[in-house]
C-alpha positions as a printed NumPy array, in Angstrom:
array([[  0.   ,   0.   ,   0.   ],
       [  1.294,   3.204,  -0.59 ],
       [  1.776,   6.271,   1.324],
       [ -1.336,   7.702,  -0.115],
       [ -3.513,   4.884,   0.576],
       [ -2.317,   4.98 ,   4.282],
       [ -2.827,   8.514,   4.643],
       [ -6.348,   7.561,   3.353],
       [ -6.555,   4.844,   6.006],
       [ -5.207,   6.476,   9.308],
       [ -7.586,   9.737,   8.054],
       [-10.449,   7.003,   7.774],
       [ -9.833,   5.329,  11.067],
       [ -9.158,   8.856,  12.949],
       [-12.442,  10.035,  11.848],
       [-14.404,   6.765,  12.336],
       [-13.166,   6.82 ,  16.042],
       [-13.627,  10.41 ,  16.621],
       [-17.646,   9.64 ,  16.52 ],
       [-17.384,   7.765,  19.753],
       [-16.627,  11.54 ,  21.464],
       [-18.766,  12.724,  19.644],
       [-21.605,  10.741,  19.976],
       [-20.954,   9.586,  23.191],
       [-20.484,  12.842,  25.238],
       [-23.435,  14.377,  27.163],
       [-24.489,  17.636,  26.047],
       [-24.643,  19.292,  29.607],
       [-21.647,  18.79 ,  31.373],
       [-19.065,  17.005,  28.894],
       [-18.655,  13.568,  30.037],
       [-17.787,  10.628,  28.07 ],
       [-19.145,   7.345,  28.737],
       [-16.485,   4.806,  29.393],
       [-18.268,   2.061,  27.461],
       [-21.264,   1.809,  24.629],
       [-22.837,  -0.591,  27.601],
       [-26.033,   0.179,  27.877],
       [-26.126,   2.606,  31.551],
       [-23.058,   2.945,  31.249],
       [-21.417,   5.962,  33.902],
       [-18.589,   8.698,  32.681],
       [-14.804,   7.483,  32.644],
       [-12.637,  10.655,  33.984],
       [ -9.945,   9.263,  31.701],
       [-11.871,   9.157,  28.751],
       [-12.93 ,  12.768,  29.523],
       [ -9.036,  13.663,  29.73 ],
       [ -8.601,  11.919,  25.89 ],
       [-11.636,  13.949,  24.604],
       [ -9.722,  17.239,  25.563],
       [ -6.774,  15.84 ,  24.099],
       [ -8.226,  14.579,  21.186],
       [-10.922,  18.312,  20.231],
       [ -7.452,  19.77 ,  19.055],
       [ -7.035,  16.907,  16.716],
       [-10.182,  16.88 ,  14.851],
       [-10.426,  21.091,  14.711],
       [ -6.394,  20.133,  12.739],
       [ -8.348,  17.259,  10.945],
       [-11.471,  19.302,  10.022],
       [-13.559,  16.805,  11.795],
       [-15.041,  19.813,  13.981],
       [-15.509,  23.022,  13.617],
       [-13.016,  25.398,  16.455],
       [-15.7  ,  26.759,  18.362],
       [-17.356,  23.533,  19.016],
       [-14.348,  22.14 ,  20.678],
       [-14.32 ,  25.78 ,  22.399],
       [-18.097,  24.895,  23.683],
       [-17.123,  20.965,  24.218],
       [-14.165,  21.867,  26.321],
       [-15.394,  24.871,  28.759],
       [-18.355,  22.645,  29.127],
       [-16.056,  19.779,  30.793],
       [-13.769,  22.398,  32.455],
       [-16.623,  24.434,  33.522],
       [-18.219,  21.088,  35.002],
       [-15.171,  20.265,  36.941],
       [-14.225,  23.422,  38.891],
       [-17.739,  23.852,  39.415],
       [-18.038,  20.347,  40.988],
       [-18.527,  19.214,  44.382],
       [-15.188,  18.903,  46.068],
       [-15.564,  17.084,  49.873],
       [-14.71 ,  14.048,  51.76 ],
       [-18.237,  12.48 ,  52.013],
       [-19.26 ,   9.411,  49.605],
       [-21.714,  11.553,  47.434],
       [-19.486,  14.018,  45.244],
       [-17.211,  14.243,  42.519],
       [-14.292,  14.378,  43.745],
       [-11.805,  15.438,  46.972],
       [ -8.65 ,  17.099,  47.147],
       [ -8.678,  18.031,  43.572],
       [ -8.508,  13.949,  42.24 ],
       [-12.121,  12.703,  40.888],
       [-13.588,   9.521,  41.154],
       [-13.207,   6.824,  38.408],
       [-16.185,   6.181,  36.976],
       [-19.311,   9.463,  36.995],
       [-22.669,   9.524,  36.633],
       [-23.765,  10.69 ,  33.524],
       [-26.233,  13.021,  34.295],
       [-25.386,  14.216,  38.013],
       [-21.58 ,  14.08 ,  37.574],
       [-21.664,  12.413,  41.343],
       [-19.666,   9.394,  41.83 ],
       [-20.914,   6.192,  40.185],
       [-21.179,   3.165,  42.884],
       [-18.092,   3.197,  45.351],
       [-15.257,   3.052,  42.771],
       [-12.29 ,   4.545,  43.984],
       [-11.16 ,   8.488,  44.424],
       [ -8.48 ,   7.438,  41.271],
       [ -5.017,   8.716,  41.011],
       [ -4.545,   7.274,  37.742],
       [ -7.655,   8.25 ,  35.545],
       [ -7.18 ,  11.824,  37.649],
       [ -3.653,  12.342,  35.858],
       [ -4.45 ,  11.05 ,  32.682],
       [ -7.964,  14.076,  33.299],
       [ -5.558,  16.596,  33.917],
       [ -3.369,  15.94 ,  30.762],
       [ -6.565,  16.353,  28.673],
       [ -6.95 ,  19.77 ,  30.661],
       [ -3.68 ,  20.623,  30.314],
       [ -3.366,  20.055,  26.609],
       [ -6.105,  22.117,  25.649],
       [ -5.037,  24.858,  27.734],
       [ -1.375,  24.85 ,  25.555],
       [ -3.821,  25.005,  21.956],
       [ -6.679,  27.147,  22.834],
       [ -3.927,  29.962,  22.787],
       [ -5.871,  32.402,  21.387],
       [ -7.006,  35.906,  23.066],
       [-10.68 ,  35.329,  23.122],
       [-12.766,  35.505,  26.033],
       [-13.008,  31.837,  25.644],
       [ -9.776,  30.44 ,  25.372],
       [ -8.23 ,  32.49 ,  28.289],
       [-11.485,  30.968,  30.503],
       [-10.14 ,  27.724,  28.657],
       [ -6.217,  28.396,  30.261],
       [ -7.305,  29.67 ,  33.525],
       [ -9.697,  26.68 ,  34.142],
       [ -7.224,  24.311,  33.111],
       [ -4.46 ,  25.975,  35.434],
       [ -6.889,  26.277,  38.557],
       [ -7.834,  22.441,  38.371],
       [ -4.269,  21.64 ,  37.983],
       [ -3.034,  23.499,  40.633],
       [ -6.282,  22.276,  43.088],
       [ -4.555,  18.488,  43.315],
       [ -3.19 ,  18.263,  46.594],
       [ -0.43 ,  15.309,  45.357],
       [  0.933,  15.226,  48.79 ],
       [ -2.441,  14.023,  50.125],
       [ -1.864,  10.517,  48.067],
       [  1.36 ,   9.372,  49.087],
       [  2.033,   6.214,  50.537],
       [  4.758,   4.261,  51.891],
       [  8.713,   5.049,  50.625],
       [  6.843,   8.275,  49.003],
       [  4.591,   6.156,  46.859],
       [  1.603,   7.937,  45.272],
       [ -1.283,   5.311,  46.498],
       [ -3.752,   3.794,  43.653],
       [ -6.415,   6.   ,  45.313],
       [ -9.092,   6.416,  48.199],
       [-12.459,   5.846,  49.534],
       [-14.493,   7.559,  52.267],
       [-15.552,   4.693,  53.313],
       [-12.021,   2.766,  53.615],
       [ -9.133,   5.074,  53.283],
       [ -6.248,   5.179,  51.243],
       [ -5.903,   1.717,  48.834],
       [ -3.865,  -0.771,  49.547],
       [ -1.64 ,  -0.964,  46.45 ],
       [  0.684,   2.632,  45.159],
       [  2.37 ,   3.201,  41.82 ],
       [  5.603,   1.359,  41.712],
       [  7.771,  -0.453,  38.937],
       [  6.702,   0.211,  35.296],
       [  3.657,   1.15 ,  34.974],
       [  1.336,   3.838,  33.084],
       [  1.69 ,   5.889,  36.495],
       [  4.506,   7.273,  34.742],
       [  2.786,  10.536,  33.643],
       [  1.065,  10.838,  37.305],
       [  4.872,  10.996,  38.438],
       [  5.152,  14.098,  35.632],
       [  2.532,  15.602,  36.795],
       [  2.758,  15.108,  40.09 ],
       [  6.351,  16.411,  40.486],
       [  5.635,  19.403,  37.946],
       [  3.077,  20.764,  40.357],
       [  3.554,  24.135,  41.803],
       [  1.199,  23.933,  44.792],
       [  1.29 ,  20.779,  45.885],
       [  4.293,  19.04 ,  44.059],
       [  5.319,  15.355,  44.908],
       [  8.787,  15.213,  46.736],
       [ 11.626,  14.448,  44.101],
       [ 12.632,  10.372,  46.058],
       [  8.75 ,   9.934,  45.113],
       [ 10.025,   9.259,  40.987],
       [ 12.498,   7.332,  42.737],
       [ 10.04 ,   4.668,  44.591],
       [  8.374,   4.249,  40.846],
       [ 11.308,   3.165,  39.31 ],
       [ 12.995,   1.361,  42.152],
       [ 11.54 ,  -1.695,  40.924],
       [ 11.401,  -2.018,  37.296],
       [ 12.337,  -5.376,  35.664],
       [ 14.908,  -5.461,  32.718],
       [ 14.408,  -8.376,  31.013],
       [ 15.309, -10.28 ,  27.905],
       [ 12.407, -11.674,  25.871],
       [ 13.108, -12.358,  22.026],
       [ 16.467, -11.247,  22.304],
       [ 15.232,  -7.738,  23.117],
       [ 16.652,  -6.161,  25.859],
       [ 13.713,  -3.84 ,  27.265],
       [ 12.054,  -2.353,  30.682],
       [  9.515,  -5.424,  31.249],
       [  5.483,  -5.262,  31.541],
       [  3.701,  -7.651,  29.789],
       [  0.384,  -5.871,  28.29 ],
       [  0.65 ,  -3.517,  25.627],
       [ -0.7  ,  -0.541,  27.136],
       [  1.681,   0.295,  29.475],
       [  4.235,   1.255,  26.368],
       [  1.678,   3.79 ,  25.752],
       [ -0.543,   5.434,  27.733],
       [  1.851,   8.081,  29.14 ],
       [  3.22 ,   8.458,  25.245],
       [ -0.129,   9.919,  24.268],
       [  1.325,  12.865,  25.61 ],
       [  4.788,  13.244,  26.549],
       [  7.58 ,  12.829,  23.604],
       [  9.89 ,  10.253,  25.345],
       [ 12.431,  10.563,  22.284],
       [ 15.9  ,  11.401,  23.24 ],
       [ 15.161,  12.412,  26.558],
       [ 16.173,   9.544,  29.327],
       [ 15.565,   9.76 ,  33.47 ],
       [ 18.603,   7.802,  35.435],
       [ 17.196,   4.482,  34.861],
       [ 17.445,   4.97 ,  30.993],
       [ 20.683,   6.228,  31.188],
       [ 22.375,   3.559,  32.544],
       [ 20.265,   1.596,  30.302],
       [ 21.368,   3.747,  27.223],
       [ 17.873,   3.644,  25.533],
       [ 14.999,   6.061,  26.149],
       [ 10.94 ,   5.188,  27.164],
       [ 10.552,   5.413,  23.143],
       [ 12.902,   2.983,  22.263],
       [ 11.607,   0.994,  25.106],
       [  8.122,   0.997,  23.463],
       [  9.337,  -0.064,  20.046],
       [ 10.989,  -3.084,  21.328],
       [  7.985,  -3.86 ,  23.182],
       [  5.882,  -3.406,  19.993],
       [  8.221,  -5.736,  18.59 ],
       [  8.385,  -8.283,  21.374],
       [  4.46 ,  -8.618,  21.011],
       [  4.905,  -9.302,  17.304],
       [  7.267, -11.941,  17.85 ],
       [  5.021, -13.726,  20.433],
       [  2.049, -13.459,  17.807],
       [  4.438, -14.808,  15.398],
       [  5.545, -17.88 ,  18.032],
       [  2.098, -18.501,  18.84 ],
       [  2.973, -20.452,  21.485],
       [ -0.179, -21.365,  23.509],
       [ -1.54 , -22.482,  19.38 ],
       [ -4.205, -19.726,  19.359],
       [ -6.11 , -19.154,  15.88 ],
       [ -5.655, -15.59 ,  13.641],
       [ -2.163, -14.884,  15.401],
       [  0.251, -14.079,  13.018],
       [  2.937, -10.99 ,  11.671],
       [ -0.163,  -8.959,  10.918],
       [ -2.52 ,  -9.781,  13.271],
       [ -0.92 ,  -9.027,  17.168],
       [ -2.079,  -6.546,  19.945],
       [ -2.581,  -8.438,  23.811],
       [ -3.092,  -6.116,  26.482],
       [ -6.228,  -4.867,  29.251],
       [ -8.988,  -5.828,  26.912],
       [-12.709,  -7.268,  27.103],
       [-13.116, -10.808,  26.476],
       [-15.502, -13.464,  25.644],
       [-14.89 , -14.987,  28.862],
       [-15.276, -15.885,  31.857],
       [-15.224, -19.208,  29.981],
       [-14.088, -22.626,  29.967],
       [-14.462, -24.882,  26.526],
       [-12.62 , -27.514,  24.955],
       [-11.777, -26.423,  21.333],
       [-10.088, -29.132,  19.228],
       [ -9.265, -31.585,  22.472],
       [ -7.636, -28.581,  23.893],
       [ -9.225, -27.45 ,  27.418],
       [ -8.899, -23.626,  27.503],
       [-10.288, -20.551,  29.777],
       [-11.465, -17.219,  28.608],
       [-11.353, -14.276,  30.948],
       [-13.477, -10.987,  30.459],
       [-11.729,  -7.661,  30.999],
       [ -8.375,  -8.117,  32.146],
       [ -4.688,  -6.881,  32.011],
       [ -3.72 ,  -9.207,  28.841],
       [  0.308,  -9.057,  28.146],
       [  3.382, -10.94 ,  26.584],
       [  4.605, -13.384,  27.235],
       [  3.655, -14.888,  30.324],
       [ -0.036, -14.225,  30.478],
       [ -2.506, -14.039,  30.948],
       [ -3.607, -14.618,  27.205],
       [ -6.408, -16.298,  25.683],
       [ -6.288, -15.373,  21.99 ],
       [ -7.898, -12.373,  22.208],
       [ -6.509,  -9.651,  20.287],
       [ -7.161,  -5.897,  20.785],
       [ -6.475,  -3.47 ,  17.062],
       [ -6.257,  -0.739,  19.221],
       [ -3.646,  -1.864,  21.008],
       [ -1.338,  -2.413,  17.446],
       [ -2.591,   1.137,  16.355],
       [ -1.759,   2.75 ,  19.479],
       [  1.712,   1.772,  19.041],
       [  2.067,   3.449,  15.157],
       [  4.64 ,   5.592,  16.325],
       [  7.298,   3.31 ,  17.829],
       [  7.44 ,   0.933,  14.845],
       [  5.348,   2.108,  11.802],
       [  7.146,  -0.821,  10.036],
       [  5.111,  -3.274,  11.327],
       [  2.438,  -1.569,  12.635],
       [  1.156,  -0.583,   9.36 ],
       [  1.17 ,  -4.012,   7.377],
       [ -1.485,  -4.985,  10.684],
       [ -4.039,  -1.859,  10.372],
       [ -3.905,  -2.915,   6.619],
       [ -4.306,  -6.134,   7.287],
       [ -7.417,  -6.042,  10.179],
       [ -9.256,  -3.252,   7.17 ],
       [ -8.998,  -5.933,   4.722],
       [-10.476,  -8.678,   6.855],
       [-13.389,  -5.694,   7.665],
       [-12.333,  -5.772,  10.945],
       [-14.755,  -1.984,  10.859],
       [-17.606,  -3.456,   8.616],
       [-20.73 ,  -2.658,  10.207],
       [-19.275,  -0.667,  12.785],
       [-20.069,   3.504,  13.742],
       [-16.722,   3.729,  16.067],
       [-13.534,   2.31 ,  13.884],
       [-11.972,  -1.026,  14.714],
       [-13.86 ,  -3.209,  16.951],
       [-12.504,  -3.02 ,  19.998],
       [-11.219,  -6.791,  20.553],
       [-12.042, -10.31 ,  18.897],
       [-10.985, -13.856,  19.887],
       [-10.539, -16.328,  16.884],
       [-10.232, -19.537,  18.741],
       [-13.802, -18.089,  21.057],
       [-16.147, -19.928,  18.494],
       [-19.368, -17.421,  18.48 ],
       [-21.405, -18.014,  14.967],
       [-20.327, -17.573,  11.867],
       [-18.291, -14.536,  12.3  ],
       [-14.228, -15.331,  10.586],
       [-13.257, -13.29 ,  13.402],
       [-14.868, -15.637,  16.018],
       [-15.776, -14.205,  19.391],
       [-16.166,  -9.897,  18.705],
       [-16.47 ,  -7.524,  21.654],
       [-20.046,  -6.006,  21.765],
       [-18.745,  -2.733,  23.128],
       [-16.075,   0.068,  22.945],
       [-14.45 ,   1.803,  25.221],
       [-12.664,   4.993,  25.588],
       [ -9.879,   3.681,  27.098],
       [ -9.23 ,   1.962,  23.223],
       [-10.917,   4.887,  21.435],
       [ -9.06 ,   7.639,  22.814],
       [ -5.205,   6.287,  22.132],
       [ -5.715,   5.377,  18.609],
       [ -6.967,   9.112,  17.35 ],
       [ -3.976,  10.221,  19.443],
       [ -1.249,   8.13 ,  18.625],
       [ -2.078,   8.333,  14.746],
       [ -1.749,  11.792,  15.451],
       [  1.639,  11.568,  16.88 ],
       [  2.855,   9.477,  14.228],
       [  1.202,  11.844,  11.618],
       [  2.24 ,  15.069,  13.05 ],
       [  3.533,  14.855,  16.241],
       [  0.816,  17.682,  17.382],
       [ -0.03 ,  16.35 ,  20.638],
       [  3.51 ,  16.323,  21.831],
       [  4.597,  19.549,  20.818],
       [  2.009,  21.175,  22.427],
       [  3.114,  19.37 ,  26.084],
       [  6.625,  20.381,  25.177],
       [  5.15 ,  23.702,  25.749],
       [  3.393,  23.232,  29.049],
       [  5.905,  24.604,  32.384],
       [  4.217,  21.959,  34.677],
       [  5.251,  19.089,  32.036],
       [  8.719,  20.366,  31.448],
       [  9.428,  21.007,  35.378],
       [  7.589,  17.409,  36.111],
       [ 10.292,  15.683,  33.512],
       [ 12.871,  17.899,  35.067],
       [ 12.611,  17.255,  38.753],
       [ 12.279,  13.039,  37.79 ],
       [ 15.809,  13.509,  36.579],
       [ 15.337,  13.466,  32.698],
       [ 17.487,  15.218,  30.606],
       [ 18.868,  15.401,  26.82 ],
       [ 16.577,  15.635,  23.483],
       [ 14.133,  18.424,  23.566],
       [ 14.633,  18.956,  27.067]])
């Protein structure tokens, strides 16, 4: 295919996903739903990839600028607006926001957890639409000086845990969560952020405790800073441009995060290639394991061969769990760390109509060995999810243009965050 015809394809698939935010947004306050399940409450990180992703489509002419004006100061509006207290009934505490919303109140959803995570990953939305609504309308300033306010609200000191840990999160009814962010993980841009802060900024040993157990391993004959499902190569990359610029770890390593990521991308390849648990569809072109839905939970024997199927779970490479279910968004999402191979697979899953039929781009994961009717790509996923949705409009972006991560390598609190961690070189 040439470079025409991709062009054509990653436009295509862009656009095609870009209807989930679209569609899926409520009209009052600006949250996303985190799933097409039917009742189906607000995901605070999906919310932070809608922000980041209304730049994109104004750049791709898939919206109009002053409809991703209105979209945005409706979700930053919403959130500084919000109720802030320690009780079980509100949005949020300390300036961090509960998981999962309810769609229509904005009130926490069930008792899911006051999250740390999905609260950094909220704030990079906010923060990247402050550094492109740069304009001197009355609406982009509001745009900047909501964006700033709920940044500087998060009280980062609040969440730490033991050796200067930031914690997973917190309930009112139980406290602080058992489990913090430490070894390699997608916590990496709530470290950023966290340290970038001006109010309430982590302490500089907290970066430290994160990396203070990371895994090198050896898998393939790569050499590579371990975790086993896909999206942990990527979720921080939405925003930050890792190329070049390397923290202590990477140093004495003498690769950076984005190097990292493309041997990973690799390494998955390879184990789709191996196929070493015999599941059907893997191949060079057809790869991606990583937190997914699944037809599971599930236990069938499929050609003599007892197997179990899990639902959603942290899928990864090479030691499990895996069940043959494979997740396109999770090969998309990874476009900009190896294009070589990355490319051959998107054209691959389009011819097989892995969109036919579809409003929202790929469908979100299948499982070939699942058998589930007639369908050649055996069991399909029912839903989406913005936790897919979001990364592959961004990361097609960042392979296309790189937009999204020069307009971070603008923001102060980004910059100081990768700064006080202990990165240097590249753009830095």
């Amino acid at each position: 295919m040439n470079d025409q015809a991709n062009d054509r394809l990653l436009t295509g698939l862009q656009e095609e996903t870009f209807r989930y935010f679209r569609a899926e947004a409520s009209s009052s306050n600006g949250l996303v739903v985190d799933s097409t399940k039917k009742e189906s409450p607000a995901s605070i990180a999906a919310v932070g990839f809608a922000l980041s992703i209304y730049p994109v489509a104004v750049e791709r002419s898939f919206m109009q600028r002053e409809e991703a004006i209105a979209r945005t100061l409706r979700v930053l509006r919403f959130f500084w607006g919000s109720e802030q207290n320690d009780s079980a009934n509100t949005t949020g505490y300390k300036g961090f926001y509960y998981h999962f919303l309810d769609m229509q109140s904005g009130l926490r959803h069930g008792r899911c957890e006051l999250s740390t995570i999905d609260t950094a990953f909220l704030l990079a939305g906010m923060l990247t639409a402050a550094q492109y609504f740069d304009r001197d309308t009355d609406e982009e300033i509001e745009i900047r000086d909501l964006a700033d306010k709920l940044y500087r609200r998060v009280d980062w000191q609040w969440m730490l845990a033991k050796e200067n840990a930031v914690s997973h999160g917190w309930k009112p009814e139980s406290g602080f969560m058992r489990f913090s962010w430490q070894g390699y993980n997608e916590a990496l841009i709530l470290y950023v952020l966290g340290l970038g802060s001006p109010t309430f900024p982590l302490p500089d040993d907290s970066f430290d405790a994160f990396t203070r157990t990371y895994q090198w391993k050896k898998i393939y004959e790569h050499e590579f800073l371990f975790a086993g499902p896909l999206f942990i190569h990527q979720l921080s990359h939405l925003w930050i441009d890792f190329r070049g610029i390397r923290d202590r770890y990477m140093r004495e390593k003498q690769i950076d995060y984005f190097e990292n990521s493309r041997r990973a991308t690799y390494i998955q390849q390879q184990y789709a290639i191996r196929n070493p648990r015999g599941f059907k569809g893997y191949s060079a072109q057809c790869w991606g394991v990583t937190a997914s839905d699944g037809p599971g939970p599930a236990t069938r024997k499929i050609e003599g061969v007892r197997r179990q199927f899990f639902d959603y779970t942290a899928r990864g490479v090479p030691y499990g769990p895996d069940d043959g279910t494979i997740a396109p968004w999770a090969a998309v999402a990874s476009l900009p760390f190896a294009p070589e191979i990355v490319l051959p697979t998107l054209q691959h899953l389009n011819a097989l109509r892995n969109k036919a039929d579809n409003d929202y781009g790929f469908r979100a994961t299948f499982n070939e060995t699942f058998p589930d009717g007639d369908d050649v790509f055996g069991w399909v996923s029912p839903n989406h999810f913005g936790l897919n949705q979001g990364p592959v409009i961004m990361m097609i972006e960042n392979y296309r243009s790189g937009l999204l991560w020069r307009l971070t390598r603008k923001c102060e609190y980004m910059v100081m965050g990768l700064q006080r961690a202990g990165f240097e070189g590249g753009w830095l």
